[in-house]
């Protein structure tokens, strides 16, 4: 299986990696078949963990390589990374203002984006889907960088996919468990939970193809994915993990997630 993966072109590798990260979301959502309830403190710690992984991945797997790739290009080394990072945040901010969604743990009247009559479950799924768009792009850009002549290794791209996959597990739980508590069947709760991750394989293929076609944008694309992820972490993931009175536990979860992703990237990359 591993040899088959190694023989594939980067776009197919990105697709496989995206399917893996979606699968981890589905696996997390599947815990709803085992229990109707999950300890809220545990869930908050897991959300914090997810945020920590995303923060570490943004630096170790995306921003730092973007800066390295800018050396000797005739521009200040920090400029492509800085521009891409800000554009990533602006892009997610724009989506946040337009796309109707509801953050986990918030009442329906706190829904954001364009006003709509969509069901609460749909708004919750869309909120998690917003998390997954930059994650899929990050994975795709990392694999696309290999074909674009980057000095980054396949191991580093795989480490990023593994890290994103690990943090997708609690995200799957974070959508399916609240829906189950609201009275949805286990099957329907699982369906909505895994559905939020389906965007990742699509975003991964788009990210890989984009940097292969337009190689000069690679540093900007890496930083763009980083900026988008950091926006999601600060605007959504961390606040969601701390609204239930478990701030310290969620913070330590974030620190643990950061360390795990750092070990994966430095150890494998």
Coordinates of C-alpha atoms in Angstrom, one line a residue:
X1 CA 0.0 0.0 0.0
X2 CA 2.8 2.4 0.9
X3 CA 4.7 1.5 -2.3
X4 CA 1.5 2.2 -4.3
X5 CA 1.3 5.6 -2.6
X6 CA 4.9 6.5 -3.4
X7 CA 4.4 5.7 -7.1
X8 CA 1.5 8.1 -7.5
X9 CA 1.9 11.7 -8.9
X10 CA 1.6 14.4 -6.2
X11 CA -2.0 15.3 -7.1
X12 CA -3.1 11.7 -6.5
X13 CA -1.0 11.6 -3.3
X14 CA -2.8 14.8 -2.2
X15 CA -6.2 13.2 -3.0
X16 CA -5.3 10.1 -1.0
X17 CA -4.0 12.2 1.9
X18 CA -7.3 14.2 1.8
X19 CA -9.3 11.0 1.8
X20 CA -7.3 10.0 4.9
X21 CA -8.0 13.2 6.7
X22 CA -11.7 13.0 5.8
X23 CA -11.7 9.4 7.1
X24 CA -10.3 10.5 10.4
X25 CA -13.2 13.0 10.7
X26 CA -15.6 10.2 9.9
X27 CA -13.9 8.0 12.5
X28 CA -14.4 10.7 15.1
X29 CA -18.0 11.1 14.1
X30 CA -18.5 7.4 14.4
X31 CA -18.0 7.5 18.2
X32 CA -21.6 8.6 18.3
X33 CA -22.5 4.9 17.8
X34 CA -20.7 4.0 21.0
X35 CA -22.1 6.7 23.3
X36 CA -24.8 9.3 23.3
X37 CA -22.8 11.6 25.6
X38 CA -19.2 12.6 25.8
X39 CA -17.6 14.4 28.7
X40 CA -17.6 18.1 27.9
X41 CA -14.2 18.7 29.5
X42 CA -12.8 15.9 27.3
X43 CA -14.4 17.4 24.2
X44 CA -13.0 20.9 25.1
X45 CA -9.5 19.4 25.6
X46 CA -9.8 17.7 22.2
X47 CA -10.8 20.9 20.5
X48 CA -7.9 22.7 22.1
X49 CA -5.6 19.8 20.9
X50 CA -7.0 20.4 17.4
X51 CA -6.2 24.1 17.6
X52 CA -2.6 23.4 18.8
X53 CA -2.0 21.0 15.9
X54 CA -3.2 23.6 13.4
X55 CA -1.0 26.3 15.0
X56 CA 2.1 24.1 14.8
X57 CA 1.3 23.0 11.3
X58 CA 0.9 26.6 10.2
X59 CA 4.4 27.4 11.2
X60 CA 6.5 24.2 10.9
X61 CA 4.9 22.8 7.7
X62 CA 3.8 26.0 5.9
X63 CA 5.2 29.4 7.0
X64 CA 8.8 28.2 7.6
X65 CA 9.0 26.4 4.2
X66 CA 7.5 29.5 2.5
X67 CA 10.2 31.7 4.0
X68 CA 13.0 29.2 3.0
X69 CA 11.7 29.1 -0.6
X70 CA 11.9 32.8 -0.9
X71 CA 15.6 33.0 -0.3
X72 CA 17.5 34.3 -3.3
X73 CA 14.3 35.3 -5.2
X74 CA 15.1 39.0 -5.2
X75 CA 12.5 39.9 -2.6
X76 CA 12.8 40.2 1.2
X77 CA 12.5 36.6 2.4
X78 CA 9.6 37.4 4.7
X79 CA 7.5 39.2 2.0
X80 CA 5.9 36.3 0.2
X81 CA 5.1 34.6 3.5
X82 CA 3.7 37.8 4.9
X83 CA 1.5 38.6 1.9
X84 CA 0.2 35.0 1.6
X85 CA -0.5 34.8 5.3
X86 CA -2.6 38.0 5.4
X87 CA -4.5 37.0 2.2
X88 CA -5.3 33.6 3.8
X89 CA -6.9 35.4 6.8
X90 CA -8.7 37.8 4.6
X91 CA -10.1 35.0 2.5
X92 CA -11.5 33.1 5.5
X93 CA -12.8 36.3 7.0
X94 CA -14.8 36.9 3.8
X95 CA -16.2 33.4 3.8
X96 CA -17.0 33.8 7.5
X97 CA -19.1 36.9 6.7
X98 CA -21.0 35.3 3.8
X99 CA -21.4 31.6 4.6
X100 CA -24.2 30.9 7.1
X101 CA -22.8 28.9 10.0
X102 CA -23.1 28.3 13.8
X103 CA -20.3 27.6 16.1
X104 CA -20.5 24.6 18.4
X105 CA -21.9 25.5 21.8
X106 CA -23.6 28.7 20.7
X107 CA -27.4 29.3 20.6
X108 CA -29.1 29.5 17.2
X109 CA -29.5 33.3 17.4
X110 CA -25.7 33.5 17.4
X111 CA -25.5 32.2 13.8
X112 CA -23.1 34.1 11.6
X113 CA -23.0 34.9 7.9
X114 CA -25.9 35.8 5.7
X115 CA -29.2 35.4 7.6
X116 CA -31.0 32.2 6.7
X117 CA -33.7 29.8 7.8
X118 CA -31.5 26.8 7.4
X119 CA -31.7 24.1 10.2
X120 CA -29.3 24.3 13.1
X121 CA -27.7 21.1 12.1
X122 CA -26.8 22.4 8.7
X123 CA -25.3 25.5 10.2
X124 CA -23.2 23.5 12.6
X125 CA -21.9 21.3 9.8
X126 CA -21.0 24.4 7.7
X127 CA -19.0 25.8 10.7
X128 CA -16.8 22.7 10.8
X129 CA -16.6 22.7 7.0
X130 CA -15.0 26.1 7.2
X131 CA -12.3 24.6 9.5
X132 CA -11.6 21.9 6.9
X133 CA -11.2 24.1 3.8
X134 CA -7.7 25.5 4.8
X135 CA -6.7 22.1 6.2
X136 CA -7.3 20.4 2.9
X137 CA -5.6 23.2 1.0
X138 CA -2.6 22.9 3.3
X139 CA -2.3 19.2 2.6
X140 CA -2.7 19.7 -1.1
X141 CA -0.1 22.5 -1.3
X142 CA 2.4 20.4 0.7
X143 CA 2.2 17.6 -1.8
X144 CA 2.0 19.9 -4.8
X145 CA 5.3 21.5 -3.6
X146 CA 7.1 18.2 -4.3
X147 CA 6.3 18.4 -8.0
X148 CA 7.0 22.1 -8.0
X149 CA 10.7 21.5 -7.2
X150 CA 10.5 22.3 -3.5
X151 CA 13.2 21.0 -1.2
X152 CA 10.5 19.8 1.2
X153 CA 10.3 16.0 1.5
X154 CA 7.5 13.6 1.0
X155 CA 7.9 12.7 4.7
X156 CA 7.1 16.3 5.6
X157 CA 4.0 16.3 3.5
X158 CA 2.9 13.0 5.0
X159 CA 3.6 14.3 8.5
X160 CA 1.3 17.3 7.8
X161 CA -1.5 15.0 6.6
X162 CA -1.1 12.7 9.6
X163 CA -1.2 15.7 12.0
X164 CA -4.3 17.2 10.3
X165 CA -5.9 13.7 10.4
X166 CA -5.2 13.3 14.1
X167 CA -6.9 16.7 14.9
X168 CA -9.8 15.9 12.6
X169 CA -10.8 13.0 15.0
X170 CA -12.0 15.3 17.7
X171 CA -13.6 17.6 15.2
X172 CA -15.7 14.7 14.0
X173 CA -16.8 14.1 17.6
X174 CA -17.4 17.8 18.1
X175 CA -20.1 17.8 15.5
X176 CA -21.7 14.4 15.9
X177 CA -22.0 14.4 19.7
X178 CA -23.8 17.7 20.1
X179 CA -26.3 16.7 17.4
X180 CA -26.9 13.4 19.2
X181 CA -27.6 15.3 22.4
X182 CA -30.1 17.4 20.5
X183 CA -32.2 14.3 19.7
X184 CA -30.8 13.3 16.3
X185 CA -30.4 9.6 15.6
X186 CA -26.9 8.1 15.9
X187 CA -26.9 7.4 12.1
X188 CA -28.0 11.0 11.2
X189 CA -25.5 12.5 13.7
X190 CA -22.7 10.4 12.1
X191 CA -23.8 11.5 8.6
X192 CA -23.6 15.2 9.4
X193 CA -20.3 14.7 11.3
X194 CA -18.5 13.0 8.4
X195 CA -20.1 15.3 5.9
X196 CA -18.1 18.2 7.2
X197 CA -14.8 16.5 6.2
X198 CA -15.7 15.8 2.6
X199 CA -14.4 19.1 1.5
X200 CA -10.8 18.2 2.4
X201 CA -10.0 15.8 -0.5
X202 CA -11.5 18.4 -2.9
X203 CA -9.5 21.2 -1.4
X204 CA -6.3 19.0 -1.3
X205 CA -6.5 18.3 -5.1
X206 CA -7.2 22.0 -5.8
X207 CA -4.2 23.1 -3.7
X208 CA -1.8 20.5 -5.2
X209 CA -2.9 21.3 -8.8
X210 CA -2.7 25.1 -8.3
X211 CA 1.0 25.1 -7.1
X212 CA 2.0 22.6 -9.8
X213 CA 0.5 24.8 -12.6
X214 CA 1.8 28.1 -11.2
X215 CA 5.0 27.2 -9.4
X216 CA 6.1 30.8 -8.6
X217 CA 3.0 31.1 -6.3
X218 CA 4.2 28.3 -4.1
X219 CA 5.5 30.4 -1.2
X220 CA 2.4 32.5 -1.3
X221 CA 0.2 29.4 -1.4
X222 CA 1.9 27.8 1.6
X223 CA 1.5 31.0 3.6
X224 CA -2.1 31.5 2.4
X225 CA -3.0 28.1 3.9
X226 CA -1.2 29.0 7.1
X227 CA -3.1 32.3 7.4
X228 CA -6.4 30.6 6.7
X229 CA -5.7 28.0 9.4
X230 CA -4.6 30.6 12.0
X231 CA -7.7 32.6 11.3
X232 CA -9.9 29.6 12.0
X233 CA -8.0 28.7 15.2
X234 CA -8.2 32.2 16.7
X235 CA -11.7 33.0 15.5
X236 CA -13.4 29.6 16.1
X237 CA -11.5 26.6 17.5
X238 CA -10.0 28.2 20.6
X239 CA -13.1 30.2 21.6
X240 CA -15.3 27.1 21.1
X241 CA -13.0 25.1 23.4
X242 CA -13.2 27.6 26.3
X243 CA -16.8 28.7 26.5
X244 CA -17.8 25.8 28.9
X245 CA -15.5 26.8 31.8
X246 CA -12.7 24.4 30.9
X247 CA -10.2 27.1 29.8
X248 CA -7.1 25.7 31.5
X249 CA -7.7 22.1 30.4
X250 CA -8.4 23.3 26.8
X251 CA -5.2 25.4 26.8
X252 CA -3.1 22.5 27.9
X253 CA -4.8 20.4 25.2
X254 CA -3.7 23.1 22.7
X255 CA -0.1 22.9 24.0
X256 CA -0.1 19.2 23.7
X257 CA -1.4 19.4 20.2
X258 CA 1.3 21.9 19.2
X259 CA 4.0 19.6 20.6
X260 CA 2.6 16.5 18.8
X261 CA 2.5 18.3 15.5
X262 CA 6.0 19.7 16.0
X263 CA 7.4 16.2 16.7
X264 CA 5.7 14.8 13.6
X265 CA 7.0 17.6 11.4
X266 CA 10.5 17.8 12.8
X267 CA 10.9 14.0 13.3
X268 CA 9.5 12.9 9.9
X269 CA 10.4 16.0 7.9

